[in-house]
Amino acid sequence: MSQIEAQKRVLSGMRPTGRLHLGHYHGVLKNWVRLQHEYDCHFFVADWHALTTHYEDPEVIEESVWQMVIDWLAAGVNPGSASLFIQSRVPEHAELHLMLSMITPLSWVERVPSYKDMVSRSKDRDLATYGFLGYPVLQSADILIYQAGNVPVGADQVPHVELTREIARRFNHIFGRDTGFEEMAEKAIKKLGRKNAKMYRELQRDYMERGNQESLEKAQVLIYDQQNVSLGDRDRLYGYLEGGGKVILPEPQALLTTASVMPGLDGQKMSKSYNNTILLREAPDSVGKKIKTMTTDPARVRRTDPGNPDVCPVFQLHEVYSDDETKAWVREGCTSAGIGCIDCKKPLIDKVLVEQQPMRERARQYEENPDLVKTIVAEGCEKARSIAKATMEEVRSAMGLDYR
Ligand code: TRP
Ligand code: SF4
């Protein structure tokens, strides 16, 4: 696949460890929904990743897999635009994981921020396992097997994408240099014809000597536009541009989701572990109950006491859901004791319900007809496998494993 096509491929995954909540919706899913119109998107259920931490209670995973896909569909991920699949249904991920583990220095994985921390902090699970250490290498395999250019993730996952880039670079460096790479690359340039060859060399020089990124991109387009270049030559020409060997596994980029943290019912970040969530498909009366029982400014004991929205978790939710006018109404009414907390919460409940309404509607057909979900996933798995298989063929051949 060409570098340019790779830039258009997006891959991301989520671990099936419970029902999704509005934090997932605002933090990740809204972004996926937006990206699916612009990119070739593949979203997957990272069930093996869930197993690295939940190996003692795999029932949670089994339950969550299908519910999570329904949550995605409910949020507006459109199976016509994006493909949805399950990691364990594409066993090539495991093969690439194994191959990458051969070349990944131990110090790289031990140094992943959060690793040692997670192992020592996790009291109820033993995470000092081989599988958990390999977590980010498996994630690298997930990404690299699709030669994805872009990986939409939250800030916590950026170190994993960085590691993926380093592993890809190392892989290309070790296995992308077949003997005589340079001569073969030079031959490939000649095959471009005099005019294009001259242009290739000029752009390459401008990039190598002056670091001109624009020239690199122009040269990539030049290669992309060639009709009569073999796949091997194409990879050589791309790799040679940057001075290295063949680019077998292109380096991905993190597409950072703008880090507005979704507040939970208690003002902390919304998270299952804080028990402060509203589920994506929470029943309407339960949404009402949860918001009505939210704690407010603790100093506002009586209805006649003025309050301070800046220390109130309810106001934080207004920041996410309400327009300026409503927020001004809250501020004025709260600080003057003109409105009560029940009045303040009412428009918020309405906004959340309105947001969830289309999600509940979209989910209904899938809840009623689970086969529909299975069909969507089966199609996604098939697409994923065909890409993954092709990459593995290149990988095996680069590693000299294609003897038969
Ligand atoms: N580690 C990610 C998380 O916890 C999930 C994940 C697994 C992932 N493989 C991935 C995300 C590949 C992006 C790309 O959220
Ligand atoms: Fe919080 Fe609203 Fe009550 Fe003020 S009126 S304390 S912002 S819930």
PDB file of C-alpha atoms in Angstrom, residues 41-319:
ATOM      1  CA  CYS A  41     -11.870   3.828   9.317  1.00  0.00           C
ATOM      2  CA  HIS A  42     -11.483   0.508  11.100  1.00  0.00           C
ATOM      3  CA  PHE A  43     -12.607   0.228  14.707  1.00  0.00           C
ATOM      4  CA  PHE A  44     -12.110  -2.891  16.715  1.00  0.00           C
ATOM      5  CA  VAL A  45     -12.946  -4.575  19.982  1.00  0.00           C
ATOM      6  CA  ALA A  46      -9.611  -5.188  21.719  1.00  0.00           C
ATOM      7  CA  ASP A  47     -10.675  -8.367  23.503  1.00  0.00           C
ATOM      8  CA  TRP A  48      -7.130  -9.711  23.820  1.00  0.00           C
ATOM      9  CA  HIS A  49      -6.090  -6.462  25.438  1.00  0.00           C
ATOM     10  CA  ALA A  50      -8.945  -6.835  27.896  1.00  0.00           C
ATOM     11  CA  LEU A  51      -7.683 -10.317  28.676  1.00  0.00           C
ATOM     12  CA  THR A  52      -4.259  -9.000  29.695  1.00  0.00           C
ATOM     13  CA  THR A  53      -5.911  -7.489  32.773  1.00  0.00           C
ATOM     14  CA  HIS A  54      -9.130  -9.511  33.118  1.00  0.00           C
ATOM     15  CA  TYR A  55      -7.784 -13.019  32.548  1.00  0.00           C
ATOM     16  CA  GLU A  56      -9.399 -14.181  35.753  1.00  0.00           C
ATOM     17  CA  ASP A  57     -12.857 -12.896  34.873  1.00  0.00           C
ATOM     18  CA  PRO A  58     -13.269 -13.324  31.128  1.00  0.00           C
ATOM     19  CA  GLU A  59     -17.099 -13.366  31.450  1.00  0.00           C
ATOM     20  CA  VAL A  60     -16.970  -9.577  31.669  1.00  0.00           C
ATOM     21  CA  ILE A  61     -15.304  -9.518  28.279  1.00  0.00           C
ATOM     22  CA  GLU A  62     -17.773 -11.847  26.662  1.00  0.00           C
ATOM     23  CA  GLU A  63     -20.692  -9.795  27.931  1.00  0.00           C
ATOM     24  CA  SER A  64     -19.172  -6.510  26.947  1.00  0.00           C
ATOM     25  CA  VAL A  65     -18.118  -7.307  23.378  1.00  0.00           C
ATOM     26  CA  TRP A  66     -21.539  -7.147  21.739  1.00  0.00           C
ATOM     27  CA  GLN A  67     -22.877  -4.443  24.023  1.00  0.00           C
ATOM     28  CA  MET A  68     -19.899  -2.306  23.144  1.00  0.00           C
ATOM     29  CA  VAL A  69     -20.469  -2.698  19.420  1.00  0.00           C
ATOM     30  CA  ILE A  70     -24.113  -1.699  19.970  1.00  0.00           C
ATOM     31  CA  ASP A  71     -22.904   1.348  21.916  1.00  0.00           C
ATOM     32  CA  TRP A  72     -20.689   2.325  18.967  1.00  0.00           C
ATOM     33  CA  LEU A  73     -23.539   1.943  16.518  1.00  0.00           C
ATOM     34  CA  ALA A  74     -25.835   3.838  18.873  1.00  0.00           C
ATOM     35  CA  ALA A  75     -23.343   6.697  19.025  1.00  0.00           C
ATOM     36  CA  GLY A  76     -23.544   6.999  15.257  1.00  0.00           C
ATOM     37  CA  VAL A  77     -20.661   4.919  13.991  1.00  0.00           C
ATOM     38  CA  ASN A  78     -22.004   3.921  10.613  1.00  0.00           C
ATOM     39  CA  PRO A  79     -21.194   0.429   9.366  1.00  0.00           C
ATOM     40  CA  GLY A  80     -21.544   1.742   5.810  1.00  0.00           C
ATOM     41  CA  SER A  81     -18.610   4.104   6.364  1.00  0.00           C
ATOM     42  CA  ALA A  82     -16.449   2.375   8.950  1.00  0.00           C
ATOM     43  CA  SER A  83     -15.672  -1.263   9.445  1.00  0.00           C
ATOM     44  CA  LEU A  84     -16.074  -2.819  12.881  1.00  0.00           C
ATOM     45  CA  PHE A  85     -14.324  -5.974  13.944  1.00  0.00           C
ATOM     46  CA  ILE A  86     -13.057  -8.063  16.831  1.00  0.00           C
ATOM     47  CA  GLN A  87      -9.330  -8.425  17.428  1.00  0.00           C
ATOM     48  CA  SER A  88      -9.354 -12.154  18.245  1.00  0.00           C
ATOM     49  CA  ARG A  89     -11.158 -12.886  14.985  1.00  0.00           C
ATOM     50  CA  VAL A  90      -8.078 -11.691  13.107  1.00  0.00           C
ATOM     51  CA  PRO A  91      -5.387 -14.019  14.441  1.00  0.00           C
ATOM     52  CA  GLU A  92      -2.771 -12.296  12.280  1.00  0.00           C
ATOM     53  CA  HIS A  93      -2.528  -9.702  15.087  1.00  0.00           C
ATOM     54  CA  ALA A  94      -1.027 -12.424  17.266  1.00  0.00           C
ATOM     55  CA  GLU A  95       1.455 -13.473  14.620  1.00  0.00           C
ATOM     56  CA  LEU A  96       2.671  -9.929  14.078  1.00  0.00           C
ATOM     57  CA  HIS A  97       2.808  -9.416  17.843  1.00  0.00           C
ATOM     58  CA  LEU A  98       5.139 -12.393  18.082  1.00  0.00           C
ATOM     59  CA  MET A  99       7.329 -11.133  15.235  1.00  0.00           C
ATOM     60  CA  LEU A 100       7.552  -7.640  16.734  1.00  0.00           C
ATOM     61  CA  SER A 101       8.408  -9.100  20.117  1.00  0.00           C
ATOM     62  CA  MET A 102      11.584 -10.541  18.558  1.00  0.00           C
ATOM     63  CA  ILE A 103      12.981  -7.081  17.897  1.00  0.00           C
ATOM     64  CA  THR A 104      11.507  -5.024  20.740  1.00  0.00           C
ATOM     65  CA  PRO A 105      14.116  -4.294  23.399  1.00  0.00           C
ATOM     66  CA  LEU A 106      12.941  -5.168  26.885  1.00  0.00           C
ATOM     67  CA  SER A 107      13.873  -1.700  28.104  1.00  0.00           C
ATOM     68  CA  TRP A 108      11.411  -0.097  25.658  1.00  0.00           C
ATOM     69  CA  VAL A 109       8.393  -1.898  27.095  1.00  0.00           C
ATOM     70  CA  GLU A 110       9.534  -1.606  30.696  1.00  0.00           C
ATOM     71  CA  ARG A 111       9.898   2.108  30.199  1.00  0.00           C
ATOM     72  CA  VAL A 112       6.373   2.709  28.916  1.00  0.00           C
ATOM     73  CA  PRO A 113       4.973   5.250  31.361  1.00  0.00           C
ATOM     74  CA  SER A 114       2.195   3.728  33.444  1.00  0.00           C
ATOM     75  CA  TYR A 115       3.553   0.181  33.121  1.00  0.00           C
ATOM     76  CA  LYS A 116       5.394  -0.178  36.428  1.00  0.00           C
ATOM     77  CA  ASP A 117       2.840   2.053  38.030  1.00  0.00           C
ATOM     78  CA  MET A 118      -0.042  -0.153  36.891  1.00  0.00           C
ATOM     79  CA  VAL A 119       1.693  -3.332  38.021  1.00  0.00           C
ATOM     80  CA  SER A 120       2.397  -2.012  41.496  1.00  0.00           C
ATOM     81  CA  ARG A 121      -0.866  -0.119  41.953  1.00  0.00           C
ATOM     82  CA  SER A 122      -3.153  -2.904  40.894  1.00  0.00           C
ATOM     83  CA  LYS A 123      -4.047  -4.600  44.159  1.00  0.00           C
ATOM     84  CA  ASP A 124      -6.854  -6.897  43.070  1.00  0.00           C
ATOM     85  CA  ARG A 125      -5.085  -8.269  39.972  1.00  0.00           C
ATOM     86  CA  ASP A 126      -1.649  -9.675  39.415  1.00  0.00           C
ATOM     87  CA  LEU A 127      -0.353  -7.784  36.406  1.00  0.00           C
ATOM     88  CA  ALA A 128       3.221  -9.013  36.677  1.00  0.00           C
ATOM     89  CA  THR A 129       2.655 -11.248  33.658  1.00  0.00           C
ATOM     90  CA  TYR A 130       4.365 -11.706  30.337  1.00  0.00           C
ATOM     91  CA  GLY A 131       1.105 -10.833  28.578  1.00  0.00           C
ATOM     92  CA  PHE A 132       0.675  -7.525  30.345  1.00  0.00           C
ATOM     93  CA  LEU A 133       4.267  -6.512  29.685  1.00  0.00           C
ATOM     94  CA  GLY A 134       3.555  -7.167  26.011  1.00  0.00           C
ATOM     95  CA  TYR A 135       0.399  -5.005  26.036  1.00  0.00           C
ATOM     96  CA  PRO A 136       1.925  -2.120  24.054  1.00  0.00           C
ATOM     97  CA  VAL A 137       3.640  -4.503  21.615  1.00  0.00           C
ATOM     98  CA  LEU A 138       0.283  -6.120  20.882  1.00  0.00           C
ATOM     99  CA  GLN A 139      -1.118  -2.637  20.387  1.00  0.00           C
ATOM    100  CA  SER A 140       1.712  -1.878  17.954  1.00  0.00           C
ATOM    101  CA  ALA A 141       0.823  -5.020  16.032  1.00  0.00           C
ATOM    102  CA  ASP A 142      -2.853  -3.911  15.932  1.00  0.00           C
ATOM    103  CA  ILE A 143      -1.835  -0.654  14.320  1.00  0.00           C
ATOM    104  CA  LEU A 144       0.983  -1.783  12.058  1.00  0.00           C
ATOM    105  CA  ILE A 145      -0.852  -4.756  10.609  1.00  0.00           C
ATOM    106  CA  TYR A 146      -3.260  -2.295   8.940  1.00  0.00           C
ATOM    107  CA  GLN A 147      -0.439   0.055   8.001  1.00  0.00           C
ATOM    108  CA  ALA A 148      -2.667   2.695   9.499  1.00  0.00           C
ATOM    109  CA  GLY A 149      -1.514   6.292   9.166  1.00  0.00           C
ATOM    110  CA  ASN A 150      -3.677   7.687  11.918  1.00  0.00           C
ATOM    111  CA  VAL A 151      -4.690   6.438  15.311  1.00  0.00           C
ATOM    112  CA  PRO A 152      -7.316   8.486  17.157  1.00  0.00           C
ATOM    113  CA  VAL A 153      -6.656   8.105  20.874  1.00  0.00           C
ATOM    114  CA  GLY A 154      -6.742  10.001  24.125  1.00  0.00           C
ATOM    115  CA  ALA A 155      -3.603  11.484  25.634  1.00  0.00           C
ATOM    116  CA  ASP A 156      -3.047   8.418  27.839  1.00  0.00           C
ATOM    117  CA  GLN A 157      -2.426   6.298  24.743  1.00  0.00           C
ATOM    118  CA  VAL A 158       0.086   8.577  23.051  1.00  0.00           C
ATOM    119  CA  PRO A 159       3.120   6.774  24.539  1.00  0.00           C
ATOM    120  CA  HIS A 160       1.810   3.558  22.978  1.00  0.00           C
ATOM    121  CA  VAL A 161       1.613   5.150  19.548  1.00  0.00           C
ATOM    122  CA  GLU A 162       5.116   6.535  20.065  1.00  0.00           C
ATOM    123  CA  LEU A 163       6.370   3.059  20.889  1.00  0.00           C
ATOM    124  CA  THR A 164       4.630   1.776  17.763  1.00  0.00           C
ATOM    125  CA  ARG A 165       6.578   4.287  15.692  1.00  0.00           C
ATOM    126  CA  GLU A 166       9.839   3.188  17.243  1.00  0.00           C
ATOM    127  CA  ILE A 167       9.106  -0.472  16.675  1.00  0.00           C
ATOM    128  CA  ALA A 168       8.140   0.211  13.053  1.00  0.00           C
ATOM    129  CA  ARG A 169      11.324   2.175  12.476  1.00  0.00           C
ATOM    130  CA  ARG A 170      13.407  -0.608  13.968  1.00  0.00           C
ATOM    131  CA  PHE A 171      11.584  -3.248  11.960  1.00  0.00           C
ATOM    132  CA  ASN A 172      12.097  -1.357   8.703  1.00  0.00           C
ATOM    133  CA  HIS A 173      15.716  -0.758   9.562  1.00  0.00           C
ATOM    134  CA  ILE A 174      16.427  -4.417  10.262  1.00  0.00           C
ATOM    135  CA  PHE A 175      14.259  -6.112   7.657  1.00  0.00           C
ATOM    136  CA  GLY A 176      13.816  -3.409   5.031  1.00  0.00           C
ATOM    137  CA  ARG A 177      17.381  -3.688   3.805  1.00  0.00           C
ATOM    138  CA  ASP A 178      17.589  -6.580   1.487  1.00  0.00           C
ATOM    139  CA  THR A 179      21.068  -7.012   0.108  1.00  0.00           C
ATOM    140  CA  GLY A 180      21.715  -4.595  -2.674  1.00  0.00           C
ATOM    141  CA  PHE A 181      18.925  -2.269  -1.505  1.00  0.00           C
ATOM    142  CA  GLU A 182      20.714   0.775  -2.772  1.00  0.00           C
ATOM    143  CA  GLU A 183      21.455  -0.616  -6.228  1.00  0.00           C
ATOM    144  CA  MET A 184      17.887  -1.803  -6.550  1.00  0.00           C
ATOM    145  CA  ALA A 185      16.558   1.568  -5.476  1.00  0.00           C
ATOM    146  CA  GLU A 186      18.834   3.269  -8.001  1.00  0.00           C
ATOM    147  CA  LYS A 187      17.569   0.935 -10.716  1.00  0.00           C
ATOM    148  CA  ALA A 188      14.002   1.705  -9.733  1.00  0.00           C
ATOM    149  CA  ILE A 189      14.695   5.421 -10.088  1.00  0.00           C
ATOM    150  CA  LYS A 190      16.003   4.902 -13.621  1.00  0.00           C
ATOM    151  CA  LYS A 191      12.833   3.053 -14.491  1.00  0.00           C
ATOM    152  CA  LEU A 192      10.841   6.212 -13.742  1.00  0.00           C
ATOM    153  CA  GLY A 193      12.052   7.779 -16.964  1.00  0.00           C
ATOM    154  CA  ARG A 194      14.447  10.655 -17.341  1.00  0.00           C
ATOM    155  CA  LYS A 195      12.180  13.509 -16.321  1.00  0.00           C
ATOM    156  CA  ASN A 196      10.630  11.836 -13.280  1.00  0.00           C
ATOM    157  CA  ALA A 197      13.973  10.418 -12.171  1.00  0.00           C
ATOM    158  CA  LYS A 198      15.452  13.894 -12.184  1.00  0.00           C
ATOM    159  CA  MET A 199      12.524  15.241 -10.214  1.00  0.00           C
ATOM    160  CA  TYR A 200      12.762  12.353  -7.708  1.00  0.00           C
ATOM    161  CA  ARG A 201      16.440  13.054  -7.088  1.00  0.00           C
ATOM    162  CA  GLU A 202      15.906  16.787  -6.677  1.00  0.00           C
ATOM    163  CA  LEU A 203      13.087  16.321  -4.196  1.00  0.00           C
ATOM    164  CA  GLN A 204      15.013  13.644  -2.330  1.00  0.00           C
ATOM    165  CA  ARG A 205      18.034  15.925  -2.045  1.00  0.00           C
ATOM    166  CA  ASP A 206      15.916  18.839  -0.879  1.00  0.00           C
ATOM    167  CA  TYR A 207      14.378  16.657   1.814  1.00  0.00           C
ATOM    168  CA  MET A 208      17.601  14.973   2.917  1.00  0.00           C
ATOM    169  CA  GLU A 209      19.784  18.071   2.912  1.00  0.00           C
ATOM    170  CA  ARG A 210      17.347  20.732   3.989  1.00  0.00           C
ATOM    171  CA  GLY A 211      14.687  18.634   5.712  1.00  0.00           C
ATOM    172  CA  ASN A 212      12.035  20.141   3.480  1.00  0.00           C
ATOM    173  CA  GLN A 213       8.912  18.191   4.393  1.00  0.00           C
ATOM    174  CA  GLU A 214       7.049  19.552   1.387  1.00  0.00           C
ATOM    175  CA  SER A 215       9.577  17.997  -0.965  1.00  0.00           C
ATOM    176  CA  LEU A 216       9.159  14.656   0.764  1.00  0.00           C
ATOM    177  CA  GLU A 217       5.422  14.840   0.267  1.00  0.00           C
ATOM    178  CA  LYS A 218       5.804  15.908  -3.365  1.00  0.00           C
ATOM    179  CA  ALA A 219       8.110  12.986  -4.011  1.00  0.00           C
ATOM    180  CA  GLN A 220       5.629  10.621  -2.393  1.00  0.00           C
ATOM    181  CA  VAL A 221       2.924  11.915  -4.693  1.00  0.00           C
ATOM    182  CA  LEU A 222       5.261  11.476  -7.634  1.00  0.00           C
ATOM    183  CA  ILE A 223       5.742   7.804  -6.749  1.00  0.00           C
ATOM    184  CA  TYR A 224       2.069   7.353  -6.035  1.00  0.00           C
ATOM    185  CA  ASP A 225       1.189   8.623  -9.517  1.00  0.00           C
ATOM    186  CA  GLN A 226       3.440   6.152 -11.349  1.00  0.00           C
ATOM    187  CA  GLN A 227       1.428   3.525 -13.164  1.00  0.00           C
ATOM    188  CA  ASN A 228       4.127   1.097 -14.209  1.00  0.00           C
ATOM    189  CA  VAL A 229       6.150   0.567 -11.074  1.00  0.00           C
ATOM    190  CA  SER A 230       6.143  -2.803  -9.340  1.00  0.00           C
ATOM    191  CA  LEU A 231       5.070  -2.991  -5.701  1.00  0.00           C
ATOM    192  CA  GLY A 232       8.583  -3.862  -4.570  1.00  0.00           C
ATOM    193  CA  ASP A 233      10.067  -0.902  -6.429  1.00  0.00           C
ATOM    194  CA  ARG A 234       7.394   1.355  -5.036  1.00  0.00           C
ATOM    195  CA  ASP A 235       8.331   0.435  -1.448  1.00  0.00           C
ATOM    196  CA  ARG A 236      12.006   0.869  -2.283  1.00  0.00           C
ATOM    197  CA  LEU A 237      11.395   4.302  -3.766  1.00  0.00           C
ATOM    198  CA  TYR A 238       9.438   5.392  -0.698  1.00  0.00           C
ATOM    199  CA  GLY A 239      12.056   4.042   1.672  1.00  0.00           C
ATOM    200  CA  TYR A 240      15.010   5.409  -0.261  1.00  0.00           C
ATOM    201  CA  LEU A 241      13.512   8.901  -0.141  1.00  0.00           C
ATOM    202  CA  GLU A 242      14.113   8.992   3.569  1.00  0.00           C
ATOM    203  CA  GLY A 243      17.477   7.339   3.329  1.00  0.00           C
ATOM    204  CA  GLY A 244      16.373   4.085   4.892  1.00  0.00           C
ATOM    205  CA  GLY A 245      15.471   0.711   3.508  1.00  0.00           C
ATOM    206  CA  LYS A 246      12.081  -0.424   2.306  1.00  0.00           C
ATOM    207  CA  VAL A 247       9.171   0.897   4.349  1.00  0.00           C
ATOM    208  CA  ILE A 248       7.329  -2.284   5.187  1.00  0.00           C
ATOM    209  CA  LEU A 249       5.514  -0.962   8.215  1.00  0.00           C
ATOM    210  CA  PRO A 250       4.773   2.776   7.902  1.00  0.00           C
ATOM    211  CA  GLU A 251       4.929   4.851  11.077  1.00  0.00           C
ATOM    212  CA  PRO A 252       1.507   5.907  12.345  1.00  0.00           C
ATOM    213  CA  GLN A 253       0.523   9.167  13.976  1.00  0.00           C
ATOM    214  CA  ALA A 254      -1.669   9.753  16.987  1.00  0.00           C
ATOM    215  CA  LEU A 255      -4.731  11.831  16.191  1.00  0.00           C
ATOM    216  CA  LEU A 256      -5.208  13.395  19.562  1.00  0.00           C
ATOM    217  CA  THR A 257      -8.762  13.769  20.742  1.00  0.00           C
ATOM    218  CA  THR A 258      -9.042  17.280  22.166  1.00  0.00           C
ATOM    219  CA  ALA A 259      -8.622  16.643  25.827  1.00  0.00           C
ATOM    220  CA  SER A 260     -11.735  18.154  27.351  1.00  0.00           C
ATOM    221  CA  VAL A 261     -12.299  15.883  30.295  1.00  0.00           C
ATOM    222  CA  MET A 262     -15.878  14.812  30.725  1.00  0.00           C
ATOM    223  CA  PRO A 263     -16.909  15.415  34.336  1.00  0.00           C
ATOM    224  CA  GLY A 264     -18.779  12.677  36.156  1.00  0.00           C
ATOM    225  CA  LEU A 265     -21.623  12.970  38.647  1.00  0.00           C
ATOM    226  CA  ASP A 266     -19.236  13.895  41.460  1.00  0.00           C
ATOM    227  CA  GLY A 267     -17.100  16.400  39.564  1.00  0.00           C
ATOM    228  CA  GLN A 268     -14.195  13.994  39.069  1.00  0.00           C
ATOM    229  CA  LYS A 269     -13.473  12.655  35.593  1.00  0.00           C
ATOM    230  CA  MET A 270     -16.302  10.345  34.498  1.00  0.00           C
ATOM    231  CA  SER A 271     -15.001   6.828  34.970  1.00  0.00           C
ATOM    232  CA  LYS A 272     -16.341   3.414  35.845  1.00  0.00           C
ATOM    233  CA  SER A 273     -13.837   3.120  38.656  1.00  0.00           C
ATOM    234  CA  TYR A 274     -15.207   6.257  40.345  1.00  0.00           C
ATOM    235  CA  ASN A 275     -18.761   4.985  40.043  1.00  0.00           C
ATOM    236  CA  ASN A 276     -19.885   8.395  38.752  1.00  0.00           C
ATOM    237  CA  THR A 277     -21.081   7.594  35.250  1.00  0.00           C
ATOM    238  CA  ILE A 278     -24.173   8.011  33.130  1.00  0.00           C
ATOM    239  CA  LEU A 279     -24.272   5.151  30.655  1.00  0.00           C
ATOM    240  CA  LEU A 280     -24.582   5.861  26.981  1.00  0.00           C
ATOM    241  CA  ARG A 281     -27.856   3.921  26.949  1.00  0.00           C
ATOM    242  CA  GLU A 282     -28.939   4.677  30.513  1.00  0.00           C
ATOM    243  CA  ALA A 283     -32.712   4.430  30.939  1.00  0.00           C
ATOM    244  CA  PRO A 284     -34.302   7.928  30.990  1.00  0.00           C
ATOM    245  CA  ASP A 285     -35.748   7.683  34.508  1.00  0.00           C
ATOM    246  CA  SER A 286     -32.385   6.534  35.782  1.00  0.00           C
ATOM    247  CA  VAL A 287     -30.693   9.533  34.144  1.00  0.00           C
ATOM    248  CA  GLY A 288     -33.175  11.769  35.970  1.00  0.00           C
ATOM    249  CA  LYS A 289     -32.557  10.024  39.255  1.00  0.00           C
ATOM    250  CA  LYS A 290     -28.777  10.177  38.947  1.00  0.00           C
ATOM    251  CA  ILE A 291     -28.728  13.891  38.197  1.00  0.00           C
ATOM    252  CA  LYS A 292     -31.347  14.726  40.834  1.00  0.00           C
ATOM    253  CA  THR A 293     -29.251  13.063  43.513  1.00  0.00           C
ATOM    254  CA  MET A 294     -25.983  14.719  42.480  1.00  0.00           C
ATOM    255  CA  THR A 295     -24.280  16.621  45.254  1.00  0.00           C
ATOM    256  CA  THR A 296     -24.138  20.368  44.748  1.00  0.00           C
ATOM    257  CA  ASP A 297     -22.149  23.175  46.324  1.00  0.00           C
ATOM    258  CA  PRO A 298     -21.790  21.735  49.856  1.00  0.00           C
ATOM    259  CA  ALA A 299     -22.082  25.222  51.358  1.00  0.00           C
ATOM    260  CA  ARG A 300     -25.541  25.644  49.867  1.00  0.00           C
ATOM    261  CA  VAL A 301     -27.524  23.879  52.539  1.00  0.00           C
ATOM    262  CA  ARG A 302     -30.864  25.661  52.396  1.00  0.00           C
ATOM    263  CA  ARG A 303     -32.770  26.860  49.368  1.00  0.00           C
ATOM    264  CA  THR A 304     -32.259  30.426  50.610  1.00  0.00           C
ATOM    265  CA  ASP A 305     -28.457  30.104  50.810  1.00  0.00           C
ATOM    266  CA  PRO A 306     -26.642  31.511  47.797  1.00  0.00           C
ATOM    267  CA  GLY A 307     -24.328  29.023  46.081  1.00  0.00           C
ATOM    268  CA  ASN A 308     -21.133  29.037  44.074  1.00  0.00           C
ATOM    269  CA  PRO A 309     -21.306  27.314  40.669  1.00  0.00           C
ATOM    270  CA  ASP A 310     -17.508  27.168  40.471  1.00  0.00           C
ATOM    271  CA  VAL A 311     -17.356  24.515  43.169  1.00  0.00           C
ATOM    272  CA  CYS A 312     -20.471  22.636  42.039  1.00  0.00           C
ATOM    273  CA  PRO A 313     -20.276  19.447  39.934  1.00  0.00           C
ATOM    274  CA  VAL A 314     -23.670  20.239  38.423  1.00  0.00           C
ATOM    275  CA  PHE A 315     -22.272  23.378  36.904  1.00  0.00           C
ATOM    276  CA  GLN A 316     -19.435  21.409  35.337  1.00  0.00           C
ATOM    277  CA  LEU A 317     -22.037  19.426  33.459  1.00  0.00           C
ATOM    278  CA  HIS A 318     -23.710  22.678  32.403  1.00  0.00           C
ATOM    279  CA  GLU A 319     -20.338  23.626  30.914  1.00  0.00           C
TER     280      GLU A 319
END
